[in-house]
XYZ file of C-alpha atoms in Angstrom:
677
model
C 87.561 -54.427 -47.961
C 90.705 -54.855 -45.923
C 90.744 -56.507 -42.556
C 91.912 -53.252 -40.950
C 88.950 -51.280 -42.234
C 86.452 -53.894 -41.148
C 87.946 -53.941 -37.687
C 87.840 -50.147 -37.419
C 84.209 -49.904 -38.453
C 83.203 -52.661 -36.013
C 85.077 -51.034 -33.210
C 83.417 -47.710 -33.936
C 79.937 -49.290 -33.791
C 80.834 -51.006 -30.594
C 81.937 -47.728 -29.053
C 78.632 -46.192 -30.078
C 76.723 -48.953 -28.358
C 78.888 -48.960 -25.299
C 78.797 -45.141 -25.018
C 75.169 -44.116 -25.477
C 75.815 -40.610 -24.170
C 77.839 -39.861 -27.200
C 75.888 -39.413 -30.476
C 77.068 -39.564 -33.994
C 76.845 -36.517 -36.167
C 73.791 -37.955 -37.912
C 72.163 -38.803 -34.619
C 72.822 -35.318 -33.346
C 70.729 -33.957 -36.147
C 67.709 -35.992 -35.046
C 65.228 -34.682 -32.332
C 65.819 -36.239 -28.961
C 62.825 -37.556 -26.905
C 63.016 -36.533 -23.233
C 60.968 -38.364 -20.644
C 59.471 -36.252 -17.781
C 61.614 -36.254 -14.728
C 60.047 -37.321 -11.460
C 60.189 -34.863 -8.577
C 63.258 -35.544 -6.501
C 61.156 -36.310 -3.453
C 62.037 -37.863 -1.110
C 65.353 -36.262 -2.000
C 68.215 -38.527 -3.103
C 71.625 -38.109 -1.584
C 70.072 -36.953 1.700
C 69.745 -38.918 4.861
C 67.308 -38.858 7.780
C 64.798 -36.050 8.084
C 66.601 -34.005 5.431
C 65.271 -36.377 2.776
C 61.766 -35.081 3.529
C 62.543 -31.375 3.307
C 61.469 -30.236 -0.226
C 63.795 -28.092 -2.258
C 62.961 -24.495 -2.998
C 62.450 -25.434 -6.629
C 59.815 -28.011 -5.650
C 58.046 -25.566 -3.303
C 58.004 -22.781 -5.880
C 56.823 -25.050 -8.659
C 54.066 -26.561 -6.565
C 52.862 -23.123 -5.464
C 52.760 -21.868 -9.030
C 50.876 -24.940 -10.193
C 48.266 -24.649 -7.418
C 47.894 -20.907 -8.029
C 47.427 -21.444 -11.735
C 44.835 -24.122 -11.083
C 42.929 -21.878 -8.658
C 43.031 -18.961 -11.090
C 41.733 -21.201 -13.838
C 38.936 -22.551 -11.660
C 37.916 -19.068 -10.456
C 38.119 -17.681 -13.986
C 35.912 -20.404 -15.388
C 33.454 -20.051 -12.510
C 33.360 -16.254 -12.956
C 32.748 -16.572 -16.690
C 29.949 -19.076 -16.139
C 28.284 -17.075 -13.333
C 25.455 -14.807 -14.482
C 23.594 -12.254 -12.414
C 20.088 -13.712 -11.929
C 17.280 -11.861 -13.627
C 14.773 -12.629 -10.874
C 15.175 -11.326 -7.345
C 13.922 -13.107 -4.254
C 10.169 -12.589 -3.808
C 10.496 -10.475 -0.673
C 13.105 -8.259 -2.365
C 10.593 -6.930 -4.899
C 7.321 -6.989 -2.981
C 6.403 -3.958 -0.916
C 3.543 -2.923 1.278
C 1.141 -0.097 0.505
C 0.504 2.475 3.209
C -2.719 4.439 3.594
C -2.802 7.790 5.414
C -5.524 9.800 7.098
C -6.377 13.238 5.772
C -3.995 14.763 8.345
C -1.078 12.698 6.989
C -0.800 10.180 9.835
C -0.666 6.452 8.947
C -4.041 4.740 8.817
C -3.391 1.200 7.556
C -1.049 -0.848 5.429
C -1.568 -3.831 3.189
C 0.823 -6.403 1.763
C 2.753 -9.466 2.946
C 6.062 -7.624 3.310
C 6.567 -4.447 5.329
C 8.849 -2.667 2.882
C 8.823 0.490 0.820
C 11.493 1.711 -1.538
C 13.046 5.151 -1.281
C 15.381 6.712 -3.879
C 18.920 7.265 -2.621
C 18.588 10.949 -3.483
C 15.905 11.284 -0.788
C 17.908 9.538 1.926
C 19.826 12.152 3.958
C 23.596 12.083 3.428
C 24.256 11.717 7.164
C 22.118 8.579 7.255
C 23.871 7.127 4.211
C 27.336 7.752 5.660
C 26.274 6.342 9.034
C 25.450 3.044 7.330
C 28.707 3.057 5.371
C 30.762 3.906 8.456
C 29.180 1.009 10.331
C 29.147 -1.562 7.541
C 31.612 -0.783 4.757
C 33.622 2.452 4.920
C 35.517 1.554 1.720
C 32.356 0.824 -0.238
C 32.979 3.428 -2.942
C 36.564 2.246 -3.537
C 36.325 -1.544 -3.243
C 35.550 -3.876 -6.131
C 32.606 -5.615 -4.544
C 34.727 -7.741 -2.216
C 37.352 -6.990 0.405
C 40.699 -8.822 0.649
C 40.691 -8.401 4.424
C 37.115 -9.568 4.565
C 37.865 -12.665 2.515
C 40.809 -13.482 4.797
C 38.621 -13.140 7.867
C 35.888 -15.243 6.300
C 38.343 -18.006 5.334
C 39.923 -17.948 8.779
C 36.520 -18.320 10.429
C 35.557 -21.074 8.012
C 38.723 -23.016 8.827
C 38.473 -22.195 12.504
C 34.886 -22.925 13.441
C 32.854 -23.270 10.285
C 31.264 -19.834 10.635
C 31.243 -18.161 7.237
C 29.600 -14.976 8.428
C 31.500 -11.728 8.558
C 33.887 -10.161 6.123
C 31.136 -9.155 3.676
C 31.023 -5.878 1.820
C 27.725 -4.092 1.282
C 27.695 -5.449 -2.255
C 28.040 -8.993 -0.928
C 25.320 -8.416 1.648
C 23.003 -7.105 -1.070
C 23.752 -10.122 -3.276
C 22.946 -12.447 -0.390
C 19.725 -10.572 0.384
C 18.228 -10.555 -3.091
C 19.814 -13.399 -5.065
C 20.886 -16.173 -2.706
C 19.608 -18.204 0.189
C 20.650 -17.485 3.753
C 22.499 -20.763 4.325
C 26.118 -20.577 5.541
C 27.837 -23.057 3.204
C 31.220 -22.387 1.635
C 29.777 -22.809 -1.880
C 27.167 -20.111 -1.184
C 29.896 -17.769 0.063
C 31.995 -18.457 -3.048
C 29.027 -17.734 -5.340
C 28.291 -14.594 -3.344
C 31.801 -13.241 -3.972
C 31.666 -13.994 -7.702
C 28.292 -12.256 -8.053
C 29.496 -9.289 -5.990
C 32.481 -8.714 -8.281
C 30.379 -9.060 -11.421
C 27.626 -6.793 -10.042
C 30.196 -4.176 -9.064
C 31.451 -4.096 -12.669
C 27.978 -3.750 -14.179
C 26.010 -1.572 -11.749
C 26.830 1.818 -10.256
C 27.771 2.074 -6.600
C 24.866 4.398 -5.877
C 22.393 1.930 -7.346
C 23.837 -0.937 -5.307
C 23.683 1.131 -2.120
C 20.120 2.278 -2.864
C 18.933 -1.281 -3.417
C 20.782 -2.485 -0.324
C 19.131 0.134 1.880
C 15.730 -0.757 0.441
C 15.975 -4.522 0.934
C 17.823 -4.960 4.235
C 16.084 -6.319 7.320
C 15.744 -3.836 10.194
C 13.552 -5.771 12.596
C 10.010 -5.076 13.796
C 8.734 -6.701 10.609
C 10.343 -4.117 8.330
C 12.567 -4.185 5.281
C 14.268 -1.009 4.070
C 15.161 2.291 5.687
C 11.821 3.936 4.911
C 9.745 1.444 6.880
C 12.435 1.242 9.591
C 12.249 5.008 10.086
C 8.481 4.739 10.492
C 8.664 1.717 12.794
C 11.335 3.088 15.162
C 10.806 6.858 14.991
C 7.384 7.376 13.452
C 8.758 9.565 10.694
C 9.805 9.464 7.062
C 13.405 8.554 6.244
C 13.828 12.053 4.808
C 13.382 13.436 8.340
C 16.130 11.389 10.017
C 19.326 12.955 11.360
C 22.806 11.457 11.763
C 22.097 10.277 15.311
C 18.971 8.361 14.342
C 20.728 7.048 11.252
C 23.575 5.738 13.412
C 21.134 3.735 15.524
C 19.306 2.295 12.509
C 22.680 1.310 11.030
C 23.351 -0.800 14.118
C 20.267 -2.893 13.353
C 21.973 -4.219 10.229
C 24.196 -6.288 12.533
C 21.122 -7.993 13.911
C 17.870 -6.357 14.968
C 17.308 -9.005 17.622
C 20.555 -7.888 19.281
C 20.212 -4.114 19.004
C 16.498 -3.281 19.291
C 16.337 -1.535 22.719
C 12.719 -2.582 23.212
C 13.729 -6.243 23.563
C 15.604 -5.802 26.850
C 18.301 -3.954 28.884
C 21.185 -5.896 27.334
C 19.984 -4.920 23.890
C 19.728 -1.321 25.006
C 23.314 -1.318 26.239
C 24.557 -2.871 23.004
C 22.571 -0.368 20.938
C 24.017 2.617 22.828
C 27.594 1.346 22.457
C 27.142 0.632 18.774
C 25.497 4.047 18.262
C 28.442 5.817 19.856
C 30.937 3.742 17.894
C 29.190 4.515 14.595
C 29.181 8.260 15.217
C 32.875 8.157 16.172
C 33.580 6.088 13.086
C 31.864 8.738 10.958
C 34.301 11.291 12.376
C 37.263 8.989 11.576
C 36.118 8.607 7.972
C 35.641 12.358 7.592
C 31.880 12.205 7.164
C 31.014 13.978 10.411
C 32.887 16.892 11.921
C 33.908 16.797 15.602
C 31.634 19.770 16.207
C 28.665 17.930 14.726
C 29.565 14.814 16.683
C 29.517 16.847 19.886
C 25.853 17.675 19.287
C 24.825 14.047 19.654
C 25.307 13.192 23.305
C 21.924 11.615 24.063
C 20.893 8.291 22.596
C 17.869 8.756 20.276
C 15.444 6.432 22.000
C 13.167 4.689 19.482
C 9.459 4.624 20.206
C 8.011 1.363 21.570
C 6.841 -1.219 19.046
C 3.234 -0.821 18.047
C 0.705 -3.202 16.632
C 0.931 -3.167 12.844
C -1.856 -1.308 11.124
C -4.417 -3.722 9.762
C -7.704 -3.647 7.961
C -9.828 -4.715 10.905
C -12.793 -2.670 12.120
C -13.770 0.265 9.929
C -10.297 0.695 8.422
C -10.902 -2.160 6.014
C -13.845 -0.354 4.442
C -11.727 2.781 4.063
C -8.891 0.835 2.439
C -11.365 -0.835 0.103
C -12.735 2.527 -1.049
C -9.323 4.167 -1.354
C -7.771 1.273 -3.263
C -10.619 1.186 -5.764
C -10.441 4.925 -6.356
C -6.635 5.038 -6.571
C -6.577 2.325 -9.228
C -9.270 4.030 -11.266
C -8.040 7.617 -11.006
C -4.357 6.655 -11.239
C -4.841 4.174 -14.112
C -3.065 1.462 -12.089
C -3.631 -2.135 -13.129
C -4.364 -4.805 -10.531
C -1.093 -6.579 -11.332
C 0.974 -3.440 -10.841
C -0.882 -2.431 -7.689
C -0.212 -5.855 -6.177
C 3.541 -5.142 -6.328
C 2.944 -2.542 -3.601
C 5.119 0.427 -2.786
C 2.299 2.972 -2.911
C 1.600 5.743 -0.441
C -2.092 6.612 -0.609
C -3.182 9.827 1.082
C -6.914 9.621 1.700
C -9.572 12.208 2.454
C -10.847 10.357 5.533
C -10.805 12.344 8.768
C -9.985 10.275 11.814
C -12.083 12.255 14.361
C -15.137 12.006 12.130
C -14.616 8.287 11.664
C -14.409 7.767 15.420
C -17.522 9.847 16.068
C -19.582 8.177 13.339
C -18.583 4.686 14.433
C -19.446 5.452 18.042
C -22.831 6.939 17.142
C -23.823 3.802 15.208
C -22.590 1.648 18.069
C -24.861 3.531 20.499
C -27.816 3.045 18.164
C -27.140 -0.693 17.984
C -27.212 -0.884 21.763
C -30.899 0.064 21.713
C -31.724 -3.061 19.702
C -32.365 -6.480 21.204
C -31.942 -9.171 18.548
C -32.100 -11.918 21.176
C -35.632 -10.979 22.217
C -37.086 -9.287 19.121
C -37.072 -10.913 15.703
C -37.515 -7.490 14.065
C -34.165 -6.400 15.556
C -32.223 -9.129 13.763
C -30.177 -8.554 10.599
C -30.308 -4.768 11.099
C -27.783 -2.887 9.002
C -26.568 0.694 9.020
C -24.799 2.554 6.272
C -23.557 6.096 6.718
C -21.288 8.575 5.007
C -20.105 12.162 5.322
C -19.089 13.925 2.110
C -17.844 17.495 1.709
C -19.541 19.679 -0.937
C -16.342 19.452 -2.982
C -16.631 15.645 -3.157
C -14.191 14.587 -0.432
C -15.432 11.525 1.447
C -14.736 12.397 5.070
C -16.114 9.378 6.915
C -18.119 6.213 6.355
C -19.662 3.487 8.414
C -19.389 0.330 6.354
C -20.434 -2.391 8.777
C -19.568 -3.990 12.111
C -16.060 -5.198 11.113
C -14.401 -5.559 7.718
C -12.675 -8.806 8.653
C -16.007 -10.365 9.536
C -18.074 -8.681 6.835
C -16.436 -7.209 3.732
C -19.833 -6.056 2.427
C -19.623 -2.250 2.645
C -23.024 -0.958 3.708
C -22.102 2.676 3.030
C -21.343 1.919 -0.611
C -24.068 -0.632 -1.322
C -26.986 0.161 -3.616
C -29.382 -2.363 -2.149
C -32.359 -0.433 -0.732
C -34.602 2.248 -2.282
C -34.177 5.930 -1.523
C -37.890 6.410 -0.915
C -39.046 9.920 -0.160
C -35.424 11.026 0.333
C -35.391 11.254 -3.483
C -38.048 14.012 -3.681
C -35.577 16.977 -3.435
C -34.255 15.965 -6.866
C -37.802 15.970 -8.243
C -38.294 19.451 -6.808
C -34.982 20.631 -8.285
C -35.891 19.176 -11.694
C -39.226 20.980 -11.693
C -37.617 24.299 -10.773
C -34.843 23.777 -13.336
C -36.855 22.541 -16.333
C -40.444 23.655 -15.728
C -43.517 21.534 -16.437
C -45.761 20.632 -19.293
C -49.237 19.179 -18.779
C -49.766 18.573 -22.489
C -47.815 16.060 -24.524
C -45.138 17.989 -26.429
C -46.791 21.182 -25.233
C -45.042 24.373 -24.052
C -43.332 24.317 -20.683
C -44.474 26.433 -17.784
C -42.100 27.821 -15.183
C -42.331 26.307 -11.725
C -41.658 28.429 -8.645
C -41.587 27.625 -4.927
C -45.083 29.065 -4.642
C -46.549 26.864 -7.366
C -49.508 25.021 -5.808
C -50.219 21.283 -6.035
C -52.778 18.970 -4.484
C -51.421 17.704 -1.183
C -54.192 15.279 -0.273
C -53.447 11.666 0.403
C -54.708 9.315 -2.300
C -54.621 11.926 -5.086
C -54.556 10.122 -8.473
C -51.564 10.709 -10.721
C -52.654 12.160 -14.061
C -51.059 12.364 -17.496
C -52.138 14.359 -20.566
C -54.258 11.342 -21.494
C -55.840 10.970 -18.058
C -55.128 8.958 -14.869
C -52.086 6.715 -14.855
C -52.760 2.972 -14.594
C -50.017 0.554 -13.679
C -49.311 -2.773 -15.390
C -51.696 -4.589 -13.059
C -54.568 -2.285 -13.999
C -54.470 -0.315 -10.749
C -54.785 3.462 -10.704
C -51.632 5.038 -9.277
C -52.230 7.458 -6.430
C -50.005 9.644 -4.312
C -49.699 8.897 -0.603
C -48.304 10.896 2.268
C -46.531 9.642 5.327
C -49.173 8.723 7.889
C -51.877 9.104 5.206
C -52.331 12.754 6.099
C -54.001 15.185 3.684
C -52.894 18.819 3.332
C -55.156 20.199 0.599
C -53.722 22.687 -1.849
C -50.124 23.370 -0.887
C -47.153 25.195 -2.382
C -44.173 23.150 -3.465
C -41.935 24.978 -0.966
C -44.262 24.108 1.910
C -44.723 20.569 0.650
C -40.964 20.039 0.682
C -40.610 21.657 4.097
C -43.380 19.485 5.597
C -42.366 16.288 3.755
C -45.676 16.041 1.878
C -44.998 13.488 -0.840
C -48.052 13.379 -3.099
C -47.350 16.710 -4.860
C -43.932 15.491 -5.965
C -45.337 12.317 -7.474
C -47.395 14.517 -9.788
C -44.595 17.070 -10.245
C -42.344 14.292 -11.540
C -44.892 13.362 -14.193
C -45.423 17.016 -15.187
C -41.673 17.695 -15.387
C -41.038 14.454 -17.231
C -39.295 11.446 -15.756
C -36.468 11.889 -18.275
C -35.759 15.372 -16.912
C -35.980 14.103 -13.322
C -33.573 11.323 -14.137
C -31.059 13.669 -15.805
C -31.197 16.039 -12.808
C -30.619 13.180 -10.359
C -27.718 11.908 -12.457
C -26.193 15.381 -12.692
C -26.493 15.613 -8.914
C -24.362 12.514 -8.460
C -26.662 9.482 -8.378
C -25.447 6.625 -10.547
C -27.570 5.575 -13.544
C -26.981 1.962 -12.533
C -28.973 2.613 -9.359
C -32.034 4.080 -11.120
C -35.329 2.267 -11.011
C -37.778 1.878 -13.921
C -39.277 5.074 -15.442
C -42.706 4.832 -13.847
C -44.409 7.300 -11.470
C -42.724 5.531 -8.521
C -39.421 6.844 -9.881
C -40.234 10.198 -8.256
C -40.868 8.387 -4.977
C -37.409 6.852 -4.932
C -37.573 3.408 -6.523
C -33.848 3.945 -7.229
C -31.281 2.346 -4.896
C -28.382 4.778 -4.310
C -25.695 4.189 -1.703
C -25.253 6.312 1.397
C -22.087 7.770 -0.136
C -23.912 8.813 -3.294
C -26.862 10.258 -1.379
C -24.594 12.320 0.849
C -22.679 13.533 -2.208
C -25.852 14.379 -4.162
C -27.285 16.397 -1.253
C -23.902 18.111 -1.015
C -24.625 19.513 -4.481
C -27.325 21.670 -2.902
C -24.815 22.904 -0.316
C -22.415 23.755 -3.177
C -25.070 25.986 -4.783
C -25.762 23.641 -7.668
C -22.217 22.495 -8.439
C -21.592 18.779 -8.221
C -18.281 16.954 -7.749
C -18.153 13.169 -7.849
C -17.176 11.698 -4.464
C -13.529 10.754 -4.093
C -11.494 9.200 -1.303
C -7.869 9.846 -2.344
C -6.193 13.212 -2.737
C -2.667 12.072 -3.570
C -0.807 8.888 -4.539
C 2.944 8.347 -4.646
C 5.029 5.262 -5.325
C 8.387 5.085 -3.606
C 8.175 8.830 -3.113
C 7.400 9.649 -6.746
C 3.958 11.152 -7.510
C 1.407 9.153 -9.480
C -0.759 11.268 -11.770
C -4.409 11.219 -10.781
C -7.448 12.306 -12.755
C -9.412 14.066 -9.999
C -13.135 14.745 -10.437
C -14.141 18.208 -11.546
C -17.053 20.291 -10.380
C -19.880 20.547 -12.915
C -23.085 22.539 -12.881
C -26.023 20.298 -11.984
C -28.725 22.931 -11.471
C -28.840 26.689 -11.294
C -27.604 28.221 -8.061
C -31.043 29.674 -7.320
C -32.612 26.225 -7.675
C -30.135 24.589 -5.285
C -30.542 27.403 -2.760
C -34.324 27.055 -2.848
C -34.131 23.340 -2.114
C -31.810 24.131 0.800
C -34.184 26.794 2.075
C -37.121 24.375 1.967
C -35.146 21.680 3.810
C -33.575 23.926 6.443
C -34.549 23.033 9.988
C -34.120 25.371 12.941
C -31.764 23.966 15.562
C -33.673 21.655 17.849
C -36.440 20.766 15.401
C -36.750 17.002 15.036
C -33.854 16.730 17.443
C -31.361 18.368 15.097
C -28.202 19.676 16.690
C -25.763 21.835 14.738
C -23.624 24.928 15.061
C -25.151 26.415 11.908
C -28.487 26.039 10.087
C -28.937 22.524 8.793
C -30.941 21.306 5.843
C -32.263 17.831 6.501
C -34.624 15.289 4.986
C -36.083 12.047 6.285
C -36.805 9.266 3.861
C -39.184 6.343 4.079
C -40.399 3.771 1.578
C -43.952 2.696 0.859
C -43.193 -0.899 1.824
C -41.203 0.216 4.910
C -37.941 -1.547 4.026
C -35.581 1.433 4.391
C -35.282 4.579 6.466
C -33.017 7.481 5.648
C -31.841 10.676 7.230
C -29.703 13.140 5.267
C -28.561 16.435 6.709
C -26.104 19.006 5.409
C -24.676 22.454 5.951
C -22.063 24.500 4.112
C -19.210 22.161 5.072
C -20.505 18.585 5.041
C -23.393 16.377 3.993
C -24.126 13.221 5.974
C -26.468 10.418 4.951
C -27.593 7.595 7.240
C -29.599 4.606 6.035
C -31.109 1.799 8.085
C -32.466 -1.469 6.721
C -32.709 -5.186 7.434
C -31.114 -7.804 5.225
C -30.065 -11.396 5.772
C -26.972 -11.542 3.593
C -26.668 -15.276 4.087
C -29.935 -15.771 2.197
C -30.437 -12.903 -0.251
C -30.020 -9.178 -0.928
C -33.765 -8.593 -0.620
C -34.550 -6.035 2.125
C -36.740 -7.211 4.991
C -39.604 -5.197 6.520
C -38.788 -2.863 9.394
C -42.112 -3.175 11.211
C -41.532 -3.700 14.928
C -37.918 -2.515 14.832
C -36.799 -1.267 18.231
C -40.007 -2.423 19.918
C -42.119 0.481 18.643
C -42.700 2.378 15.432
C -41.380 5.618 16.900
C -38.172 4.071 18.252
C -37.339 2.366 14.983
C -38.133 5.400 12.871
C -35.933 7.735 14.873
C -32.773 5.624 14.716
C -31.269 7.248 11.564
C -31.871 10.786 12.840
C -30.570 9.762 16.278
C -27.327 8.527 14.710
C -27.010 11.745 12.732
C -27.564 13.911 15.803
C -25.267 11.923 18.093
C -22.563 12.108 15.459
C -22.998 15.844 14.878
C -23.093 16.606 18.603
C -19.877 14.649 19.188
C -18.105 16.672 16.511
C -19.345 19.931 18.027
C -17.918 18.938 21.387
């Protein structure tokens, strides 16, 4: 190689080293590694404060990077956020409301005062009043509001208050899914859930659920209970003016309930006017309609919540039991609440019956007389068609849940004999085993003497202790030969002890069961069966006697005429009338029991059939009276529930035998007289 060539090549390499910016052709073909450039900040070539002013490229780039990061974070959070399957406990639980026969509220049960109402049953004016006051763009937004978010962020930065700026969807999410704390993280989760819910659920469904779960004050959740609490009416009966006031409560019931004070009243009136004007602005109320509402719809004063104290608890107990059975409602489903139960109980009758028992109690002196202690009264009025109209269940349900009107604890005694008479008239008698039956009429004669032995086809009847069974009359009076009609009219018992044996205790039992007495209350099939060794309740006795008033047709007693849940009807299986005895048989029993007005103290506007009942061991006293419209049974007994369910003797009750014996009939008469007045 020549010296010139070597020098040239060396010089060329040197130039390449000394001039790194210039690349050879081979180097140009290779990929070039670029190191990231640092932001030109503080800016070079600038002096003073200008060094610290970022370039527009730096500002734009930083903004885009932050925006991208926020979008990524929100996107990931949205994707990972699921709508909870379980709602807050109070958002699903409702109360159950019980109504009197006239449709007025009687009592309610449940921890939460809330009842759902379908959106289709909420008047349009009420719906639009809420939207005008809370979220006029509800049907067009996407679950959140840009203006609302801006306001919420501004308040968060300003004073830490994250309230405000929420759409109805957000408010619903907060009510049923989230806690009520005011943290920024809760607000962020609320917005994510609102957007997702808006995409998955219809607007109408969201609005319906919101109106059914929102707090309206006075212990109520939902528009239905709010309408009842503030106006004493169903939500379906509200107008735009009332709806505008209720909408104001969503801002805070403690601030807008007029009953709390004058300042609240002023705020409520201003908000009411603003809401109605806002409805006009949004096109949901015409100016002409707005002009109709010039007077503030004053809510009624707060009232004490209905409870189950006093007699109401016994009524609720009966109605709940019947509603579950007839409506095929399980305990678990019933406990969710939301039911409207329309009972058959008549409020005036309940008041009169309760007062009549109270007056009877005032004649007793448990402090001075041992026989006046542990005295219990059960009473019930039942219509011939089975409707339970009134009961007296005890002194107070909250102190004693034991329902004395529905308890089968004491024998019916001689009050059972009308069913023996009806069985004889219906089936006839046979005095020979498996022999032909002979027709029984009201004029059929029996031995009415006290102490008459009971006979069978084989001879006198001996009990298990080897004692001959004999018939006894009240007061041990003897009446000689007496017709069955007269024996029933005069309450002569001994003929019916024998009539039961002649008719057959199986036939007597089937007649009593067809009349409405429960088989579970029947005593053993011995001669005493005809003398009332069975233990029916006052409700069942009143119902069974009502069969006679219904000319032989019996309908099982029932306490509920209608059940709905959130406004939708629940199918009931109501009892049906069935023939118990022939009409002529029932009418004859009624004729034999009919007492002229004034006899035995009876007071009634129409002829009354009545029967007293006593037991051989004097542990129960009954009085049952009925006419064409109602049958009422009253039972009196003594029982120390703290010790046992065994009835105690009534001897000495009221200080004298006459006073104690007359108490059931006195209650019946006082009750009937009060209703007549």
